[in-house]
Amino acid sequence: VSSSGETIVLRGGTYRQGELSIGGKSLRIIAYPGEIPVFSGAQSVPDNWTTDGALQYHAYTPQPVTDGSGISFTTGQNLESSQVGKYPDQAWVGTTQLRQVSAKNNVTEGTFWVDGAANRIYLSSMDIAKGSIEISAIDTFLDVFSPNTSLEGLVVTRFSNTASQGGVIKFYDTANDSLLRNVAIYDSAFIALQYIGSANILENNIIENVTIENSNWMGINALFTDALIIRASKI
């Protein structure tokens, strides 16, 4: 409902929302002073786990494996022997990210396995007992199509994008003169931040005081982009 040129102020807290877009209007989306809005692509699963020996499982829809960035993940190009690196699935116990394994009998504390045939995710009972379990739920956070768009003071975390989707946050070729400031992007399954120009070169975008950590593929990817400034950032 906001009009072009207006500012949206977000209060602190966790918003389990994503797959958003800004098009047709230029907006400034900022954090309320002294508060941190966190957009999470993970779902909390505190209960409804079923015991299976030393493991427990929960209903889960696997994230699809697709091709992207010129790499054929679907055919296993340049992958290590277990071939789990191509999967966008993610799981956490509290602040600890678990490591995916290729078979059910390989699941131990600190790891997980996805049964694609039965649509289940398996963790060890030891990890389940620790509580604060989160698993993949949303692929991407935001697509920006409008110029003069600003995102400031946000944390974007635990989005499980597949290769064909590109970045968790994407600025398209109509999003010139946009700003990303005081933003953190954590635990992206593929690319964290992407600037996608075309025959229309994407110009004059600024990345300032941005932190990008634990990206499975790339921190920043810029295509057909000119005058992109990265200032005082950690990737």
Coordinates of C-alpha atoms in Angstrom, one line a residue:
V1 CA 0.0 0.0 0.0
S2 CA 3.0 2.3 0.1
S3 CA 3.4 4.9 -2.6
S4 CA 6.6 5.5 -4.5
G5 CA 9.2 7.5 -2.6
E6 CA 7.8 6.5 0.9
T7 CA 9.7 4.8 3.7
I8 CA 8.7 1.6 5.4
V9 CA 10.0 1.2 9.0
L10 CA 10.3 -2.3 10.3
R11 CA 10.3 -3.1 14.0
G12 CA 12.7 -5.7 15.4
G13 CA 11.9 -9.4 15.5
T14 CA 11.9 -12.4 13.3
Y15 CA 9.8 -12.4 10.1
R16 CA 9.5 -15.8 8.5
Q17 CA 8.7 -14.2 5.1
G18 CA 10.3 -14.2 1.7
E19 CA 9.7 -14.4 -2.1
L20 CA 8.9 -10.7 -2.0
S21 CA 9.3 -8.2 -4.8
I22 CA 9.5 -4.4 -5.3
G23 CA 8.3 -3.2 -8.7
G24 CA 6.7 -0.1 -10.0
K25 CA 7.6 2.0 -7.1
S26 CA 10.8 3.2 -5.4
L27 CA 10.8 2.4 -1.6
R28 CA 13.1 2.8 1.4
I29 CA 12.9 -0.1 3.8
I30 CA 14.7 0.6 7.0
A31 CA 15.0 -0.8 10.6
Y32 CA 13.4 1.0 13.5
P33 CA 16.2 2.8 15.4
G34 CA 18.0 0.5 17.8
E35 CA 16.1 -2.6 16.6
I36 CA 17.0 -5.4 14.2
P37 CA 14.4 -6.9 11.8
V38 CA 15.5 -10.5 10.9
F39 CA 14.0 -12.1 7.8
S40 CA 14.4 -15.9 8.0
G41 CA 13.8 -18.4 5.3
A42 CA 13.8 -21.3 7.8
Q43 CA 10.8 -22.8 9.7
S44 CA 10.9 -23.8 13.3
V45 CA 10.0 -27.4 14.0
P46 CA 9.7 -27.9 17.8
D47 CA 7.5 -30.9 17.8
N48 CA 5.9 -33.7 15.7
W49 CA 9.1 -35.6 15.3
T50 CA 8.8 -39.4 14.9
T51 CA 11.4 -41.7 16.4
D52 CA 13.2 -44.1 14.2
G53 CA 15.9 -46.0 16.2
A54 CA 18.6 -43.5 17.2
L55 CA 17.1 -41.0 14.7
Q56 CA 14.0 -38.9 14.4
Y57 CA 12.3 -37.6 11.3
H58 CA 9.9 -34.8 10.3
A59 CA 7.8 -34.2 7.2
Y60 CA 9.8 -32.1 4.8
T61 CA 9.7 -31.0 1.2
P62 CA 13.2 -31.2 -0.3
Q63 CA 14.6 -28.2 -2.1
P64 CA 15.0 -28.9 -5.8
V65 CA 18.5 -29.3 -7.4
T66 CA 18.8 -27.2 -10.5
D67 CA 21.5 -25.9 -12.8
G68 CA 22.9 -22.3 -12.6
S69 CA 26.0 -20.2 -13.0
G70 CA 27.0 -22.4 -15.8
I71 CA 27.3 -25.5 -13.6
S72 CA 25.3 -28.7 -14.1
F73 CA 24.5 -29.6 -10.5
T74 CA 21.8 -32.0 -11.7
T75 CA 24.4 -34.2 -13.4
G76 CA 26.9 -34.0 -10.7
Q77 CA 29.6 -31.9 -12.4
N78 CA 32.8 -31.4 -10.3
L79 CA 31.3 -32.7 -7.1
E80 CA 33.0 -34.7 -4.3
S81 CA 32.0 -38.3 -3.9
S82 CA 29.0 -38.0 -1.6
Q83 CA 27.5 -35.4 -3.9
V84 CA 25.6 -33.6 -1.1
G85 CA 27.1 -30.2 -2.0
K86 CA 24.6 -29.7 -4.8
Y87 CA 21.6 -29.8 -2.5
P88 CA 20.1 -26.6 -1.2
D89 CA 18.6 -28.2 1.9
Q90 CA 19.7 -26.7 5.3
A91 CA 19.1 -27.5 8.9
W92 CA 20.2 -25.9 12.2
V93 CA 20.2 -26.6 15.9
G94 CA 20.2 -23.2 17.6
T95 CA 23.0 -21.3 16.0
T96 CA 24.8 -24.4 14.7
Q97 CA 24.3 -25.4 11.1
L98 CA 24.2 -29.1 10.5
R99 CA 26.1 -30.9 7.7
Q100 CA 24.1 -32.9 5.2
V101 CA 25.0 -36.5 4.6
S102 CA 24.2 -38.8 1.7
A103 CA 22.6 -41.7 3.5
K104 CA 20.4 -42.4 6.5
N105 CA 23.0 -44.7 8.2
N106 CA 25.5 -41.8 8.1
V107 CA 23.4 -39.5 10.3
T108 CA 25.1 -38.7 13.6
E109 CA 25.1 -35.8 15.9
G110 CA 25.7 -32.6 13.9
T111 CA 24.4 -34.0 10.6
F112 CA 21.1 -34.6 8.7
W113 CA 19.7 -36.6 5.8
V114 CA 16.8 -35.9 3.5
D115 CA 14.7 -38.8 2.3
G116 CA 13.4 -37.3 -1.0
A117 CA 11.2 -40.4 -1.8
A118 CA 9.3 -40.1 1.5
N119 CA 9.6 -36.3 1.9
R120 CA 11.3 -36.5 5.3
I121 CA 14.3 -35.0 7.1
Y122 CA 16.2 -37.1 9.6
L123 CA 18.3 -35.8 12.5
S124 CA 19.9 -37.6 15.4
S125 CA 17.9 -37.8 18.6
M126 CA 20.8 -36.1 20.4
D127 CA 20.3 -33.0 18.2
I128 CA 16.5 -33.1 18.6
A129 CA 16.9 -33.1 22.3
K130 CA 18.8 -29.8 22.2
G131 CA 15.8 -28.0 20.8
S132 CA 15.6 -24.9 18.6
I133 CA 15.5 -26.9 15.4
E134 CA 15.0 -25.1 12.1
I135 CA 14.9 -26.4 8.6
S136 CA 14.7 -25.0 5.1
A137 CA 11.4 -23.4 4.1
I138 CA 11.7 -20.4 1.8
D139 CA 13.9 -20.1 -1.3
T140 CA 14.6 -16.4 -1.8
F141 CA 14.0 -13.1 0.1
L142 CA 13.5 -10.2 -2.3
D143 CA 13.6 -9.2 -6.0
V144 CA 14.0 -5.5 -6.7
F145 CA 12.8 -4.1 -10.1
S146 CA 12.5 -0.4 -9.1
P147 CA 15.2 2.3 -9.2
N148 CA 16.2 4.3 -6.1
T149 CA 15.3 1.5 -3.7
S150 CA 17.0 1.3 -0.4
L151 CA 17.3 -1.6 2.2
E152 CA 18.9 -0.5 5.5
G153 CA 19.5 -2.2 8.8
L154 CA 18.1 -5.7 8.0
V155 CA 19.3 -9.2 8.6
V156 CA 18.5 -11.8 5.9
T157 CA 19.3 -15.3 6.9
R158 CA 18.7 -19.1 6.2
F159 CA 17.2 -18.8 2.7
S160 CA 17.7 -22.0 0.7
N161 CA 17.8 -20.9 -2.9
T162 CA 18.5 -23.4 -5.7
A163 CA 20.9 -22.6 -8.5
S164 CA 18.4 -21.5 -11.1
Q165 CA 17.0 -18.9 -8.7
G166 CA 20.3 -17.0 -8.4
G167 CA 20.6 -14.7 -5.4
V168 CA 18.6 -14.5 -2.2
I169 CA 18.4 -10.8 -2.9
K170 CA 18.3 -9.7 -6.6
F171 CA 18.5 -6.3 -8.2
Y172 CA 17.3 -6.4 -11.8
D173 CA 18.3 -4.2 -14.7
T174 CA 15.6 -1.6 -13.9
A175 CA 16.9 -1.2 -10.3
N176 CA 19.5 1.5 -11.0
D177 CA 20.7 3.9 -8.2
S178 CA 19.7 1.5 -5.4
L179 CA 21.3 1.2 -1.9
L180 CA 22.1 -1.7 0.4
R181 CA 23.4 -0.4 3.8
N182 CA 23.9 -2.0 7.2
V183 CA 22.5 -5.3 5.9
A184 CA 23.7 -8.8 6.8
I185 CA 23.0 -11.9 4.7
Y186 CA 23.8 -15.3 6.3
D187 CA 23.5 -18.9 5.4
S188 CA 22.4 -18.7 1.7
A189 CA 22.3 -22.1 0.0
F190 CA 23.5 -20.5 -3.3
I191 CA 24.3 -16.9 -4.2
A192 CA 23.6 -14.3 -1.5
L193 CA 23.4 -11.0 -3.4
Q194 CA 23.0 -10.7 -7.2
Y195 CA 22.9 -7.7 -9.6
I196 CA 21.4 -8.8 -13.0
G197 CA 21.9 -6.4 -15.8
S198 CA 21.1 -7.2 -19.4
A199 CA 21.1 -5.2 -22.6
N200 CA 20.0 -2.5 -20.2
I201 CA 23.2 -2.1 -18.1
L202 CA 22.4 -2.0 -14.3
E203 CA 24.1 1.1 -13.0
N204 CA 25.1 3.1 -9.9
N205 CA 24.2 0.6 -7.1
I206 CA 25.9 0.9 -3.7
I207 CA 26.8 -1.8 -1.1
E208 CA 27.8 -0.2 2.2
N209 CA 28.5 -1.7 5.5
V210 CA 27.2 -5.1 4.4
T211 CA 28.2 -8.5 5.8
I212 CA 27.8 -11.6 3.8
E213 CA 28.8 -14.9 5.4
N214 CA 28.3 -18.7 4.8
S215 CA 27.2 -18.5 1.2
N216 CA 27.3 -22.0 -0.4
W217 CA 28.3 -20.6 -3.8
M218 CA 29.0 -16.9 -4.1
G219 CA 28.7 -13.8 -1.9
I220 CA 28.0 -11.3 -4.7
N221 CA 27.4 -11.9 -8.4
A222 CA 27.2 -9.0 -10.8
L223 CA 26.2 -9.4 -14.4
F224 CA 26.2 -6.5 -17.0
T225 CA 26.6 -4.1 -14.1
D226 CA 28.5 -0.7 -14.1
A227 CA 29.6 1.6 -11.4
L228 CA 28.8 -0.9 -8.6
I229 CA 30.4 0.4 -5.4
I230 CA 31.3 -1.9 -2.5
R231 CA 32.3 0.1 0.6
A232 CA 33.3 -1.0 4.1
S233 CA 31.8 -4.5 3.7
K234 CA 32.8 -8.0 4.8
I235 CA 32.2 -10.9 2.4

